[in-house]
Amino acid sequence: MSRTLSLDEARTTGAVVTIHRRTLGPDTGLLDGVVLATGVWTLVGSLADWAHADGYEVIRTEDVTKVRRLRRANQRFVERAAAGLGSWPLPRPDLAVDLTSVEDVVRSVARTSRLLAVHAEAESPGEYFPGAVGILTDEGLGLRFIDTAGRWEAAPRWFGLGEITRVSWGSRYLGAFDRFGDRPPFAPFVPSDG
């Protein structure tokens, strides 16, 4: 029996999967988790170490090249381990994420999460840009970047919407910045309704 399935099959079965996105280059990592919703963009509940719920990822659906489910024995182990750690089934996000466009994804996430991370994997493979939304237009995102010492950069970093391949939020890593980083020296972004 093949372990390859479509994103929609992964969503309807609740299978733990590894998502491949080879079109973005060899340095683009695999994504492990559970597919929660699909559209132009795909919402994935992220799993760290096959047992810990670790936030959410929204990826461009067109970048997905393969979806592989775990072997049955591995699936059962992940479910037992995650349940024992209080994270199975994976919790759904506390917000409705509009998967129509990256602008809608960012706007949805910014309504409830001060920090998010954007990935521009075609231009910057392996890099992760955590921060807060400063400006969001139909052309781009001005991200107020927070560095690895928890300090905010003075000016926003600009990302064209077409550059963004993935948006992350709710992870333990981002939670550490939110809790222990410097207080932001700017007013919070208030998203419009589009």
CSV table of C-alpha atoms in Angstrom, one decimal, residues 13-103:
chain,number,residue,atom,x,y,z
A,13,THR,CA,-7.9,11.2,7.4
A,14,GLY,CA,-6.0,13.2,10.0
A,15,ALA,CA,-2.8,11.2,9.2
A,16,VAL,CA,0.5,12.5,10.4
A,17,VAL,CA,2.5,13.3,7.3
A,18,THR,CA,5.7,14.6,5.9
A,19,ILE,CA,5.2,17.3,3.3
A,20,HIS,CA,7.9,17.7,0.6
A,21,ARG,CA,8.3,21.0,-1.3
A,22,ARG,CA,11.3,20.2,-3.6
A,23,THR,CA,10.5,23.0,-6.1
A,24,LEU,CA,11.9,25.5,-3.5
A,25,GLY,CA,15.4,23.9,-3.6
A,26,PRO,CA,17.4,21.3,-1.8
A,27,ASP,CA,17.8,23.3,1.4
A,28,THR,CA,14.1,23.6,2.0
A,29,GLY,CA,13.3,21.4,4.9
A,30,LEU,CA,10.5,18.8,5.1
A,31,LEU,CA,7.5,19.7,7.2
A,32,ASP,CA,6.0,17.2,9.6
A,33,GLY,CA,2.5,17.5,11.0
A,34,VAL,CA,-1.2,17.2,10.3
A,35,VAL,CA,-3.0,18.9,7.4
A,36,LEU,CA,-5.8,20.9,9.0
A,37,ALA,CA,-7.1,22.9,6.0
A,38,THR,CA,-6.4,23.3,2.3
A,39,GLY,CA,-6.9,26.0,-0.3
A,40,VAL,CA,-4.6,28.2,-2.3
A,41,TRP,CA,-2.5,27.9,0.9
A,42,THR,CA,-2.4,24.9,3.2
A,43,LEU,CA,-2.7,25.0,7.0
A,44,VAL,CA,-0.5,22.4,8.9
A,45,GLY,CA,-0.5,21.7,12.6
A,46,SER,CA,3.3,21.3,13.2
A,47,LEU,CA,4.7,18.4,15.2
A,48,ALA,CA,8.2,18.7,16.7
A,49,ASP,CA,10.0,15.4,17.4
A,50,TRP,CA,6.9,13.5,16.4
A,51,ALA,CA,5.3,14.1,19.7
A,52,HIS,CA,5.0,17.8,20.6
A,53,ALA,CA,2.4,20.2,19.1
A,54,ASP,CA,4.5,23.1,18.0
A,55,GLY,CA,2.4,25.8,16.4
A,56,TYR,CA,1.1,26.2,12.9
A,57,GLU,CA,2.5,26.5,9.4
A,58,VAL,CA,0.8,27.8,6.3
A,59,ILE,CA,2.5,26.9,3.1
A,60,ARG,CA,1.8,27.6,-0.6
A,61,THR,CA,-0.1,24.7,-1.9
A,62,GLU,CA,1.4,24.9,-5.3
A,63,ASP,CA,4.9,24.3,-3.8
A,64,VAL,CA,3.9,20.8,-2.4
A,65,THR,CA,5.5,18.0,-4.4
A,66,LYS,CA,4.7,15.0,-2.2
A,67,VAL,CA,2.8,14.1,0.9
A,68,ARG,CA,3.8,10.9,2.7
A,69,ARG,CA,2.0,9.4,5.7
A,70,LEU,CA,3.8,7.6,8.5
A,71,ARG,CA,3.8,3.8,8.6
A,72,ARG,CA,0.8,2.6,10.7
A,73,ALA,CA,3.0,1.5,13.6
A,74,ASN,CA,4.7,4.9,13.6
A,75,GLN,CA,1.3,6.7,13.4
A,76,ARG,CA,0.1,4.8,16.5
A,77,PHE,CA,3.3,5.7,18.4
A,78,VAL,CA,2.9,9.4,17.5
A,79,GLU,CA,-0.7,9.4,18.6
A,80,ARG,CA,0.2,7.7,21.9
A,81,ALA,CA,3.2,9.9,22.6
A,82,ALA,CA,1.4,13.1,21.7
A,83,ALA,CA,-1.7,12.1,23.7
A,84,GLY,CA,0.5,11.4,26.7
A,85,LEU,CA,2.0,14.8,26.4
A,86,GLY,CA,-1.5,16.4,26.0
A,87,SER,CA,-1.2,17.4,22.4
A,88,TRP,CA,-3.3,14.8,20.5
A,89,PRO,CA,-5.3,15.3,18.6
A,90,LEU,CA,-3.4,18.3,17.5
A,91,PRO,CA,-5.3,21.5,18.6
A,92,ARG,CA,-6.8,23.6,15.9
A,93,PRO,CA,-5.7,27.3,15.9
A,94,ASP,CA,-7.8,29.8,17.9
A,95,LEU,CA,-8.6,31.7,14.7
A,96,ALA,CA,-10.1,31.2,11.3
A,97,VAL,CA,-7.3,31.4,8.8
A,98,ASP,CA,-8.2,32.7,5.3
A,99,LEU,CA,-6.2,30.5,2.9
A,100,THR,CA,-7.0,32.6,-0.2
A,101,SER,CA,-3.8,34.6,-0.4
A,102,VAL,CA,-0.7,35.2,1.6
A,103,GLU,CA,-2.0,38.7,2.5
